[in-house]
CSV table of C-alpha atoms in Angstrom, one decimal:
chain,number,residue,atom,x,y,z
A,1,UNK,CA,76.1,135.3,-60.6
A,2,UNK,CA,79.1,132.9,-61.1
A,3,UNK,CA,78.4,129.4,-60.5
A,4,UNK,CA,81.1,126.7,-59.0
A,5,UNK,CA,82.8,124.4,-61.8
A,6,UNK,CA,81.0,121.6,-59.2
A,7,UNK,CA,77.4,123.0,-59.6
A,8,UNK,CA,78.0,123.5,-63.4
A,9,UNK,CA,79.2,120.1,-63.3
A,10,UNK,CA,76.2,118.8,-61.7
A,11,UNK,CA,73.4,120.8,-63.4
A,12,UNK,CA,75.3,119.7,-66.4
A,13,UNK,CA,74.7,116.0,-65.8
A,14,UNK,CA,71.4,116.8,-64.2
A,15,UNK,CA,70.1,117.6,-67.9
A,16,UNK,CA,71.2,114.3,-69.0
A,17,UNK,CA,69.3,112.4,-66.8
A,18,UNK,CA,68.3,109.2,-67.7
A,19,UNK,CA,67.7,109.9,-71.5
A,20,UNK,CA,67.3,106.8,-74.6
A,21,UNK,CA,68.6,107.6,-77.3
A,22,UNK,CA,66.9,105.2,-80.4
A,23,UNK,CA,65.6,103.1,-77.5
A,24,UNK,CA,69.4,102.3,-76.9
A,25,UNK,CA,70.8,103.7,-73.2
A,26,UNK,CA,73.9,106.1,-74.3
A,27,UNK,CA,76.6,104.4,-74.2
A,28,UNK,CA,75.4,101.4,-75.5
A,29,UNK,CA,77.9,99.5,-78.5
A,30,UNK,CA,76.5,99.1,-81.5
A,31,UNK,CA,77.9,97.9,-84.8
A,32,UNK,CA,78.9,99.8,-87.6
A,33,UNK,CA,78.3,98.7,-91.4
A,34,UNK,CA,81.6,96.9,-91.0
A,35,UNK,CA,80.7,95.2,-88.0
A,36,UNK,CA,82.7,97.3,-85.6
A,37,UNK,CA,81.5,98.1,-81.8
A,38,UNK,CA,80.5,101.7,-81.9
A,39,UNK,CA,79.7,104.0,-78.5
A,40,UNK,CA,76.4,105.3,-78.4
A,41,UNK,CA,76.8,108.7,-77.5
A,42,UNK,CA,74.3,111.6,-76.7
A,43,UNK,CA,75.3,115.0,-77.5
A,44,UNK,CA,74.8,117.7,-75.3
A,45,UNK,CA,71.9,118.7,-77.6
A,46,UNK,CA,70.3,115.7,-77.8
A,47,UNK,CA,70.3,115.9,-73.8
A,48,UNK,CA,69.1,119.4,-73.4
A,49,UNK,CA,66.1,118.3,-76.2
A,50,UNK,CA,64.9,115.3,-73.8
A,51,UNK,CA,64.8,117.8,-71.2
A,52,UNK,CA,62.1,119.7,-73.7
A,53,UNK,CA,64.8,122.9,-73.4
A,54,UNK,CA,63.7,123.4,-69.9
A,55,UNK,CA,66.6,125.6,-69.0
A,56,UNK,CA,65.7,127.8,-72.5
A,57,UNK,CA,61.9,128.4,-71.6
A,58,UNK,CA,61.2,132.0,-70.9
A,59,UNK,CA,64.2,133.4,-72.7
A,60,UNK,CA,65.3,134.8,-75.5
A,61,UNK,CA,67.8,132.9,-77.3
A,62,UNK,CA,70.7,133.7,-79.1
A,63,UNK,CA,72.1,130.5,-81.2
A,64,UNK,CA,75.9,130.2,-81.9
A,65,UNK,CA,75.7,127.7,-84.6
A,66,UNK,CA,77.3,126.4,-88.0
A,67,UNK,CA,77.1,123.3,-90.4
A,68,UNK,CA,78.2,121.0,-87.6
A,69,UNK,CA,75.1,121.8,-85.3
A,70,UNK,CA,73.1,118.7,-86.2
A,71,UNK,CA,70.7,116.5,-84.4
A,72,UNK,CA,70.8,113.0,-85.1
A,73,UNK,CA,68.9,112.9,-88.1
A,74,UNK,CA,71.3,115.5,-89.5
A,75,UNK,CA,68.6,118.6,-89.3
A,76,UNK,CA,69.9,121.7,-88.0
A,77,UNK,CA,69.3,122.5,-84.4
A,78,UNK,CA,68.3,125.5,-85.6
A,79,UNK,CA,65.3,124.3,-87.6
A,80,UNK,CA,64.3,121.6,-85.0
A,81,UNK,CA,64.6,124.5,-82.2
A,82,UNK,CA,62.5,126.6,-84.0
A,83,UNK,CA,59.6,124.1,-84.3
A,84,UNK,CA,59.8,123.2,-80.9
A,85,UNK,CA,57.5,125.5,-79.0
A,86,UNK,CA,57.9,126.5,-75.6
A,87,UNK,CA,61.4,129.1,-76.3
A,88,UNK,CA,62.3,131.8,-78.1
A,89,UNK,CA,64.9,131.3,-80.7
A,90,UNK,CA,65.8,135.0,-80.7
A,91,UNK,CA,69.0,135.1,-82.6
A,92,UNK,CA,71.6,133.3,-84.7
A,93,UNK,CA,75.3,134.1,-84.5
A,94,UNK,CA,77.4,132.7,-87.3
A,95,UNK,CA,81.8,131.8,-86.5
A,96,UNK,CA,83.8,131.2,-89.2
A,97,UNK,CA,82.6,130.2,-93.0
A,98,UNK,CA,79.3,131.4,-91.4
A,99,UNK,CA,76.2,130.0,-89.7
A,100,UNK,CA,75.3,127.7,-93.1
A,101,UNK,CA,79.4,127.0,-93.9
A,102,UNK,CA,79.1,128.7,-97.2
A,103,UNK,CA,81.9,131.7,-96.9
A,104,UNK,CA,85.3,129.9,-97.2
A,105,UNK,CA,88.2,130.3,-94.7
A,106,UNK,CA,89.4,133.4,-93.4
A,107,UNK,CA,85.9,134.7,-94.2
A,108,UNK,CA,82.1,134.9,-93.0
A,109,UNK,CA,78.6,135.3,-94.3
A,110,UNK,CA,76.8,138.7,-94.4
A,111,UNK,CA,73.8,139.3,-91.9
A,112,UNK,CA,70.7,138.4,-93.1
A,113,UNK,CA,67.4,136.5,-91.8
A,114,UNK,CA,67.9,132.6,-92.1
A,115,UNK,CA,65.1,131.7,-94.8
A,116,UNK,CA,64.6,128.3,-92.8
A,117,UNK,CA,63.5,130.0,-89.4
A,118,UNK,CA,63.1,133.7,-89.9
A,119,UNK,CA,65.5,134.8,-87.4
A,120,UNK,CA,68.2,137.0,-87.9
A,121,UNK,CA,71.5,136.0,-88.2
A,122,UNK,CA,74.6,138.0,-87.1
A,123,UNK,CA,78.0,137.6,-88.6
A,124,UNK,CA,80.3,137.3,-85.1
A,125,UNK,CA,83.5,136.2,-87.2
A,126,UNK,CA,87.0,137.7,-85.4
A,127,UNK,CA,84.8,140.4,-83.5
A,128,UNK,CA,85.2,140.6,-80.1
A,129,UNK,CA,85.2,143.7,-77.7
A,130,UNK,CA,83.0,146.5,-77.8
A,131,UNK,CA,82.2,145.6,-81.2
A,132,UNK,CA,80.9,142.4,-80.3
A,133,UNK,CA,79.2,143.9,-77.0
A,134,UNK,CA,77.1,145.9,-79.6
A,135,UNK,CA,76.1,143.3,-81.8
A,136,UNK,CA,74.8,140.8,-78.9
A,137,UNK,CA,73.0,144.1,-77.2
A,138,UNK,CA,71.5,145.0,-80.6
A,139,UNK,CA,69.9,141.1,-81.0
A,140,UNK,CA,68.0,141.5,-77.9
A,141,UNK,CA,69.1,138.3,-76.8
A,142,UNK,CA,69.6,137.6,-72.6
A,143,UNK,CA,70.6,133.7,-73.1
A,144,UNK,CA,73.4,132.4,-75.8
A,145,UNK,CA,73.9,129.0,-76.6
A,146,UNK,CA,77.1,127.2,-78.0
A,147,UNK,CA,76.8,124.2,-80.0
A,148,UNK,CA,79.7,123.3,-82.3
A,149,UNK,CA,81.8,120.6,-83.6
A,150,UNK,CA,85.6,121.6,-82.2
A,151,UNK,CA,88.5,119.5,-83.6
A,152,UNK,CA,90.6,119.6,-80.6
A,153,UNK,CA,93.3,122.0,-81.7
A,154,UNK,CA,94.0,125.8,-80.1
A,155,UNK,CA,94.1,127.5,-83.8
A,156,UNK,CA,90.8,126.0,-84.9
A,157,UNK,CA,89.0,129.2,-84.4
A,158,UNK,CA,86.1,128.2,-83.3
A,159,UNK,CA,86.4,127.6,-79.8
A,160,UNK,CA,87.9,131.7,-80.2
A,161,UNK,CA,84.8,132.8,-81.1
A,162,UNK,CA,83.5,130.5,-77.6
A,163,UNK,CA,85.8,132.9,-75.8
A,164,UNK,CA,85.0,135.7,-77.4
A,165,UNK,CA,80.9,135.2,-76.7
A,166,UNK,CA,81.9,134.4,-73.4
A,167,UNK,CA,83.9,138.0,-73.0
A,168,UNK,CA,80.9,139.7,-73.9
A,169,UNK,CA,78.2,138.0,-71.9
A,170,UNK,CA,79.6,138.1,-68.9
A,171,UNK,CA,80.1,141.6,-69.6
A,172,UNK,CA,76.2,142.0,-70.1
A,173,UNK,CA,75.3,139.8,-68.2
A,174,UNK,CA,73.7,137.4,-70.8
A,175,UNK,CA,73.4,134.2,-69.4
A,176,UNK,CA,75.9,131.3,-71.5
A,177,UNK,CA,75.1,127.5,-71.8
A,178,UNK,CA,77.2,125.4,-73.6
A,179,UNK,CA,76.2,122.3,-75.3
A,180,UNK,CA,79.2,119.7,-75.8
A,181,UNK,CA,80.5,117.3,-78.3
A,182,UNK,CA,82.7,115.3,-78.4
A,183,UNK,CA,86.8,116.1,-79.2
A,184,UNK,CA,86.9,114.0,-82.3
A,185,UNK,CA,90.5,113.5,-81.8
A,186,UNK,CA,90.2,111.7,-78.6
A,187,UNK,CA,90.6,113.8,-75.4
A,188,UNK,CA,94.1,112.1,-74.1
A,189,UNK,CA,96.5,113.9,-75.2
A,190,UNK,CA,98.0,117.3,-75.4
A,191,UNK,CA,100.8,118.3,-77.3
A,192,UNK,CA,102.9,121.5,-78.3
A,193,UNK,CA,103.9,124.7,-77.0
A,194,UNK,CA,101.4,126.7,-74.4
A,195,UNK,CA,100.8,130.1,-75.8
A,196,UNK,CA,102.9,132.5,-74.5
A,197,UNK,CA,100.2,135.8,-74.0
A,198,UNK,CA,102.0,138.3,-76.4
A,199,UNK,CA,101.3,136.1,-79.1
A,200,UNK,CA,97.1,136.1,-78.7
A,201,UNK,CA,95.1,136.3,-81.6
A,202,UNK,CA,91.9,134.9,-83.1
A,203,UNK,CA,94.2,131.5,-83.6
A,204,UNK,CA,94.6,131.2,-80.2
A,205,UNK,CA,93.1,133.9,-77.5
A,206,UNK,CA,94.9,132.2,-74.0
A,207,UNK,CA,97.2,130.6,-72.7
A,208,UNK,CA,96.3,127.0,-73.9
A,209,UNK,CA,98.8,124.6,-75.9
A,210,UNK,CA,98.3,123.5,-79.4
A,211,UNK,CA,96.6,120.4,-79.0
A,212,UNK,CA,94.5,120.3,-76.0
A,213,UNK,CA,92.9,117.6,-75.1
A,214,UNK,CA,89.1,119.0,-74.3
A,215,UNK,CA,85.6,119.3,-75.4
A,216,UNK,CA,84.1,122.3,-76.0
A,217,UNK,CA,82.5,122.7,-72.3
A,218,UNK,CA,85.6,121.8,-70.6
A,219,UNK,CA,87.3,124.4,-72.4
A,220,UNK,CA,84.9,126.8,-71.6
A,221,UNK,CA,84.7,126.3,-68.1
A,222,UNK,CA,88.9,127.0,-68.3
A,223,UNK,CA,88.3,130.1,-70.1
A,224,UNK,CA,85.2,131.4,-67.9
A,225,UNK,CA,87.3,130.7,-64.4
A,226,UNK,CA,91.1,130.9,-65.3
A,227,UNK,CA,90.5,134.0,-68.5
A,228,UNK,CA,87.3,135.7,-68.5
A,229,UNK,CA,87.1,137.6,-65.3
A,230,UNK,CA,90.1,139.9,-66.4
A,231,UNK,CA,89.1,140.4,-69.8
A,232,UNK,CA,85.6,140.9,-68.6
A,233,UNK,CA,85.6,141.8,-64.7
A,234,UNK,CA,83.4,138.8,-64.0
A,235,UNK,CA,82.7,135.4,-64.9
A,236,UNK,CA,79.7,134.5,-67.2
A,237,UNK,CA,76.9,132.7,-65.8
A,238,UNK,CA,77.4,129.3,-67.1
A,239,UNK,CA,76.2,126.0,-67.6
A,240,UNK,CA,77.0,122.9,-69.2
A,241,UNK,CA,74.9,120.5,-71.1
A,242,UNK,CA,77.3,117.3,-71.2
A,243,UNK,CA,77.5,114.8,-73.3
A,244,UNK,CA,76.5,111.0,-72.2
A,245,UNK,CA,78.1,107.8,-73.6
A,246,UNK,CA,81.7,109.8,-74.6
A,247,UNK,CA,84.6,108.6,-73.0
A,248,UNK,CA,88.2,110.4,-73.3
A,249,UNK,CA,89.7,107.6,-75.6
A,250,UNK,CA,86.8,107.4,-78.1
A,251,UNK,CA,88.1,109.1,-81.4
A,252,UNK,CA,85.1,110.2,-82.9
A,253,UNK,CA,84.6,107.2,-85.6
A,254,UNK,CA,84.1,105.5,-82.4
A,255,UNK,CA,80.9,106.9,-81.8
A,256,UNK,CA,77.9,106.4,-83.5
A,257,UNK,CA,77.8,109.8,-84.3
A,258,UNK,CA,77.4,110.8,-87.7
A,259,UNK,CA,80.8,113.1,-88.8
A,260,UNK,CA,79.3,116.7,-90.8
A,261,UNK,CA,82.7,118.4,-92.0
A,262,UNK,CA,83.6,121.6,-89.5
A,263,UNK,CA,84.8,123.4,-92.1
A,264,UNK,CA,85.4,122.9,-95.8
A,265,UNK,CA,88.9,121.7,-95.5
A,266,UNK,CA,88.2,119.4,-93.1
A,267,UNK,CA,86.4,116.6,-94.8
A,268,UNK,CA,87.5,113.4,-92.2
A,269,UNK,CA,88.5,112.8,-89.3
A,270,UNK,CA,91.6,111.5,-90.6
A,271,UNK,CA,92.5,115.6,-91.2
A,272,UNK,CA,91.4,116.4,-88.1
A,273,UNK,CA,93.9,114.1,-86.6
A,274,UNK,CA,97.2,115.5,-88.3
A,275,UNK,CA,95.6,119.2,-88.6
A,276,UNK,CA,97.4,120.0,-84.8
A,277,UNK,CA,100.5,119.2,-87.0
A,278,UNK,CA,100.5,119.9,-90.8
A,279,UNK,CA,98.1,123.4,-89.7
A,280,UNK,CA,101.4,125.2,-88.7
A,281,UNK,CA,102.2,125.5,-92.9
A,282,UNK,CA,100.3,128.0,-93.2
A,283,UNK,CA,102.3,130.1,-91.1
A,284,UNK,CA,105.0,129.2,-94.4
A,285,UNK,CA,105.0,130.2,-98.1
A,286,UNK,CA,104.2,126.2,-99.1
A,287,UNK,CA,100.6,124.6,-99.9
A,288,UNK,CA,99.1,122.4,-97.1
A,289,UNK,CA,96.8,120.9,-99.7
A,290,UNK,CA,93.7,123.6,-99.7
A,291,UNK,CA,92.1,122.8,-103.0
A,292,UNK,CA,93.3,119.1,-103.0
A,293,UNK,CA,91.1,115.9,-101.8
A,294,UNK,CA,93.6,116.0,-99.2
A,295,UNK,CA,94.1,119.2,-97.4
A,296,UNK,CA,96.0,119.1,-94.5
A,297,UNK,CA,97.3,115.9,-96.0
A,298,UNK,CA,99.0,117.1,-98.6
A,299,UNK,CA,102.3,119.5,-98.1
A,300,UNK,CA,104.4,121.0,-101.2
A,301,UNK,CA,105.6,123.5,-103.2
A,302,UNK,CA,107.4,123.8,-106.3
A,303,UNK,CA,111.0,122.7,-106.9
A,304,UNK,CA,111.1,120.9,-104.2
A,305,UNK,CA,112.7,117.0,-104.3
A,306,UNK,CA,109.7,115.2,-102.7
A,307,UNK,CA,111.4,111.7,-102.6
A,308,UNK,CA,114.3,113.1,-100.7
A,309,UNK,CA,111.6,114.7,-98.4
A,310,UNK,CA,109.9,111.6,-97.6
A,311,UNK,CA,113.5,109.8,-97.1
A,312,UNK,CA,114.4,112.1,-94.6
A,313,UNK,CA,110.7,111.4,-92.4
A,314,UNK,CA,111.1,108.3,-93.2
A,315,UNK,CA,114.8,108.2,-91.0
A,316,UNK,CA,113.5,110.4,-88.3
A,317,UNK,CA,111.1,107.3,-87.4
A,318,UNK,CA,108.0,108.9,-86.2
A,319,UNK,CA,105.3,106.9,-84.1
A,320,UNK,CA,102.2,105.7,-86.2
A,321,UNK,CA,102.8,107.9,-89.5
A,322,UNK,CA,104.2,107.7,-93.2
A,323,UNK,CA,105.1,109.5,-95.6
A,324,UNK,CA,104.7,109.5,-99.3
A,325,UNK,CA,106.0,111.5,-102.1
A,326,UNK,CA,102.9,113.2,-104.1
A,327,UNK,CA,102.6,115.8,-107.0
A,328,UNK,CA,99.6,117.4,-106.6
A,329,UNK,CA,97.5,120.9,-108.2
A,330,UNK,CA,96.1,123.1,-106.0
A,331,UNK,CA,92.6,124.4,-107.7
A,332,UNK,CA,92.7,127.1,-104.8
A,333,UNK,CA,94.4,129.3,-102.1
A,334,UNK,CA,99.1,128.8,-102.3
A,335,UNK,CA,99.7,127.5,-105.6
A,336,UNK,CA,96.5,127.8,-107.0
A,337,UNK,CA,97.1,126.1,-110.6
A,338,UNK,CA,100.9,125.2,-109.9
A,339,UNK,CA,102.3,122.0,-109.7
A,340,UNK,CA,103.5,120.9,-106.4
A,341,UNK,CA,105.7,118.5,-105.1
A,342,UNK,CA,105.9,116.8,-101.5
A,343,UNK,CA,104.7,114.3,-99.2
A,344,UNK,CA,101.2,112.6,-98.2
A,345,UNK,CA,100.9,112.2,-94.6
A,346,UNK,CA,99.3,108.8,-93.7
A,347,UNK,CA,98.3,107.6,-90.1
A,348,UNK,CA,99.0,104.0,-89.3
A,349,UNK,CA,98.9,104.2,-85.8
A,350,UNK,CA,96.9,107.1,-84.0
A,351,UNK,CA,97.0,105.9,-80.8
A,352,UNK,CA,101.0,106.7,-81.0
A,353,UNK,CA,101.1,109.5,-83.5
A,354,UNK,CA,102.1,112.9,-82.7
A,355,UNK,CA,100.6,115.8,-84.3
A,356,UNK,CA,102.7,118.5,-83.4
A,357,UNK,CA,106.2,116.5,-83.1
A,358,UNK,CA,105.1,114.9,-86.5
A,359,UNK,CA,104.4,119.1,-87.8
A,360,UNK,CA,107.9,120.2,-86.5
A,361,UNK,CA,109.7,117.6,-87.9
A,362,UNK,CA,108.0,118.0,-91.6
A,363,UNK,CA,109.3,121.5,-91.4
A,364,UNK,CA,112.7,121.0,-89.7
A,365,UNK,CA,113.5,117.8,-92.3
A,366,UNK,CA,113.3,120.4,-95.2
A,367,UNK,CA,116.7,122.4,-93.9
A,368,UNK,CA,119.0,122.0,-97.0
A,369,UNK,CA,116.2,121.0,-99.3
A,370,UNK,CA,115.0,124.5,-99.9
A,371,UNK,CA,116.8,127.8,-100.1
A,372,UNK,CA,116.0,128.2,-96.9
A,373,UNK,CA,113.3,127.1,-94.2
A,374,UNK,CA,109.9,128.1,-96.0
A,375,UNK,CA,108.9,131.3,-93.8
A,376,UNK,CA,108.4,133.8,-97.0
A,377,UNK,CA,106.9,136.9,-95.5
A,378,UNK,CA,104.7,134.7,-93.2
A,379,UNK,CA,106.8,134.0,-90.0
A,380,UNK,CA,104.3,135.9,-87.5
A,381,UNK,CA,101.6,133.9,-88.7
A,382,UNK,CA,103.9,131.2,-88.4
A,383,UNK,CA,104.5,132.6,-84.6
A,384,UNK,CA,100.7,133.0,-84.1
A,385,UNK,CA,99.8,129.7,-84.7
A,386,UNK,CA,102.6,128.2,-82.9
A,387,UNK,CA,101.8,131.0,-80.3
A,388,UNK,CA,104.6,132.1,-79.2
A,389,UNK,CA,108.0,132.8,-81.6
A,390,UNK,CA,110.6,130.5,-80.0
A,391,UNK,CA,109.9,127.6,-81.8
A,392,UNK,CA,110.3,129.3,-85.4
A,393,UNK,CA,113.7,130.7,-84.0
A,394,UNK,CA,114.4,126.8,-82.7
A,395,UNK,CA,113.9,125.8,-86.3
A,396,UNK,CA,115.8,128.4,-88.0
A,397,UNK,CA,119.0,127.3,-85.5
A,398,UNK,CA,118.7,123.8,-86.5
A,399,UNK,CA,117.5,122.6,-83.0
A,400,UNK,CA,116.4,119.5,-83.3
A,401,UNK,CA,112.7,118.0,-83.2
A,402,UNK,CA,113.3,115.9,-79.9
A,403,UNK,CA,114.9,119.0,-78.0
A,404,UNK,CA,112.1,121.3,-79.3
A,405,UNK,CA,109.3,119.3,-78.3
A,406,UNK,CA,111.2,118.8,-74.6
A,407,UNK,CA,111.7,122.4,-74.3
A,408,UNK,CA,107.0,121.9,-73.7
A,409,UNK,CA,107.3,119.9,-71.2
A,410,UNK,CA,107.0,122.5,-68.2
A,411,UNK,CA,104.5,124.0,-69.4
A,412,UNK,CA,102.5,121.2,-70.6
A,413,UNK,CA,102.9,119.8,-66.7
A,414,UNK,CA,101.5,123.3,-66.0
A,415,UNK,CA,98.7,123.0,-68.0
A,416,UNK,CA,97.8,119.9,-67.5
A,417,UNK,CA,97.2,120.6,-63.4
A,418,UNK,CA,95.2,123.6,-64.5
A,419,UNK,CA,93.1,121.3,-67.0
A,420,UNK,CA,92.7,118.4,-64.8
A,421,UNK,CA,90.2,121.1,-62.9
A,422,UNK,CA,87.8,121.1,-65.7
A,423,UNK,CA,87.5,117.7,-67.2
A,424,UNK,CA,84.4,116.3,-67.1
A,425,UNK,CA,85.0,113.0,-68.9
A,426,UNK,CA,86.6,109.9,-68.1
C-alpha cells in the first residue's frame, strides 16, 4: 500500500494535534539564558508520545536510533519507549558510530543486546541490499521507525542509511514511519552540485545536491516517491510524524531545543553550518581538523604558508565568513601528531554564507601554494562527495569559483521543482 505525499502529509499533522509542550503551545518564544526569543518546537517524537504511540500499538518495532534520539529531558527514546507500555519495542538498528555514538567515523558498533532495554541491537552501518533485507527479516520486526538528528548535508550519512531502510521495507513490506527534526542549518537554502547517478555511494545514494535544504521526513518522502520504487519495485508504506513550532528559517539555536552532537566531530552547530563546505577535504590528502576542538573548522597541512592562505580568502570576499591563519596538532585521523598549518573558518554572517562556494574556493585559493591541488590518492572520494567528477576536473583547470558554482544552477532549478513537492514546512 503506498499512500499519497497529501495523506502522509495529513496523518502527519494529525499526530500533532493540539499537543503542550511544558504547558507552552509549540511554537511559543521563549528566552534563552541570554535573553534571546527562542521557538518552541515539538519534535516529531515528542508528537507521536502525546499521541501515547497510537500508530506503534500492536506492532513490533524496529528503532533506527543514535545519540541524537533524545526526548526533551535528554533520555533516549529508546529507554523512555521501552517503559512506555502499550508497544513492542522489538529491535534497535544502529547508523554510523553506532546506536550509543561510541564507534568513531567510518565505523559501527558490534550487535549486541542494549543493557538499558534488553533489546537487540543490529549494526545496519553501509549495508543495504539483500544484506540488509536479511538483517531486518531476521529481527522480526514489521514496523521501523526513524528518528535522527540530520545536519542538512547529502554526505552526512545518515539520511543514507534512511534510504537504505527504506529500500528494504518496502521490499518486505515493513511498514516505515519517520519521526522529524529539525534541519539545524535552516531549511532555505540549497547549494552545490546535484549528484550525477554514476557517482552513488553511502555519501550520497540519489540524485540530491550537497546541501539540501530538508528535514529528515521531507527527504524521505523524495526518496520513497521519486527513488525507491525502482530500487525496490514499490514504494514503502509511509508516514510522517512532523514537527510543530519549526519554521524553514529557524537555525537550530533558534529553537528551544537542546543540541546532542550527531556525531563526534560535530560538536556545534557552528560545524554543522560550514560542514556542506570544508567536508569536501576529505576527499584531499590535507586535515579538516578531526582531532582538533575545531573539526571542520580547522583546514591544514604541513608546509603550507597559512598567512598567504588566508590573504587569498580574504580577496576573494566571501559573504558572512573569515579566515584566520592557525597552527594546529591533530591527536587523530590526517596528520595525527604533525604540525599543521592553515586557516580557521569563522561565520560572521550565516544568513549570507555559502557553504559549498565558501568549500570550493578554500580549495581552488591554494593553486600555486602547494605542489599541486591537494588530491593525493583521494580524488574519487573527492568525486564521491562532490558526487559527481566535474567539479574536481573544474578545479584542476583553474576554473574559477563563480563559474563553477553557475555551472549548478540547472540543476539546482531542477531540484528545487522536484523538492518544492515534499516540503512540509514553511
Amino acid at each position: 500500500m503506498r499512500l499519497t505525499r497529501r495523506a502522509m502529509w495529513k496523518g502527519g499533522m494529525a499526530l500533532c494535534g493540539g499537543a503542550l509542550l511544558k504547558g507552552r503551545p509549540a511554537g511559543a518564544k521563549t528566552p534563552d539564558c541570554a535573553g534571546n526569543s527562542l521557538h518552541s518546537v515539538q519534535t516529531g517524537f515528542e508528537c507521536l508520545r502525546a499521541d501515547r504511540y497510537e500508530i506503534l500499538r500492536g506492532r513490533k518495532v524496529g528503532l533506527v536510533a543514535n545519540p541524537t534520539s533524545v526526548g526533551r529531558n535528554l533520555h533516549h527514546i529508546a529507554d523512555i519507549m521501552h517503559a512506555d507500555a502499550g508497544f513492542d519495542l522489538h529491535a534497535i538498528f544502529g547508523p554510523e558510530h553506532g546506536f550509543r555514538g561510541s564507534a568513531p567515523a567510518g565505523q559501527s558498533e558490534a550487535p549486541t543486546r542494549d543493557p538499558h532495554t534488553g533489546v537487540m541491537v543490529y549494526d545496519i552501518y553501509n549495508i543495504a541490499g539483500a544484506r540488509l533485507d536479511s538483517i531486518l527479516r531476521a529481527s522480526g520486526i514489521d514496523l521501523m521507525v526513524f528518528d535522527i538528528q540530520d545536519v542538512g548535508s547529502r554526505f552526512y550519512t545518515y539520511i543514507s542509511t534512511l534510504y537504505d531502510t527504506i529500500c528494504a521495507c518496502a521490499r518486505l513490506g515493513i511498514d516505515y514511519v519517520v519521526l522529524d527534526r529539525p534541519n539545524p542549518v535552516s531549511g532555505q537554502r540549497v547549494e552545490g552540485p546535484v549528484l550525477d547517478p554514476h557517482f552513488a555511494s553511502f555519501v550520497g545514494r540519489q540524485a540530491i545536491p550537497i546541501r539540501h535544504g530538508m528535514t529528515v521526513c521531507e527527504i524521505a518522502g523524495l526518496f520513497n516517491e521519486c527513488f525507491v520504487p525502482s530500487v525496490a519495485g514499490r514504494s514503502v508504506h509511509l508516514r510522517y510524524v512532523a514537527m510543530k513550532g519549526w519554521r524553514r528559517d529557524l537555525f537550530f539555536d533558534q529553537t528551544d531545543l537542546p543540541w546532542i552532537p550527531p556525531s563526534p566531530n560535530m560538536p556545534t552547530l557552528q560545524t554543522a553550518i560550514a560542514y556542506s563546505g570544508t567536508c569536501l577535504f576529505e576527499g584531499t590528502n590535507m586535515s579538516v581538523g578531526r582531532g582538533t576542538a575545531m573539526p571542520f573548522l580547522y583546514l591544514g597541512t604541513p608546509d603550507l604558508d597559512a598567512a598567504a592562505w588566508r590573504d587569498r580568502l580574504e580577496a576573494a570576499n566571501l559573504p558572512g565568513v573569515a579566515f584566520r591563519d592557525v597552527a594546529f596538532s591533530p591527536s587523530a585521523f590526517v596528520d595525527k601528531g604533525k604540525m599543521d598549518h592553515g586557516v580557521q573558518i569563522v561565520i560572521t554572517d550565516r544568513d549570507s554564507f555559502e557553504s559549498v562556494r565558501t568549500g570550493v574556493t578554500l580549495i581552488s585559493t591554494l593553486r600555486g601554494l602547494l605542489p599541486a591541488l591537494p588530491w593525493g590518492g583521494n580524488s574519487r572520494t573527492f568525486d564521491l562527495l562532490a558526487g559527481t567528477d566535474t567539479l574536481r576536473h573544474q578545479l584542476d583547470q583553474g576554473i574559477g569559483p563563480d563559474a563553477i558554482v553557475q555551472s549548478w544552477q540547472d540543476g539546482l532549478a531542477r531540484f528545487g521543482t522536484l523538492r518544492g513537492k515534499y516540503l512540509l514546512y514553511g
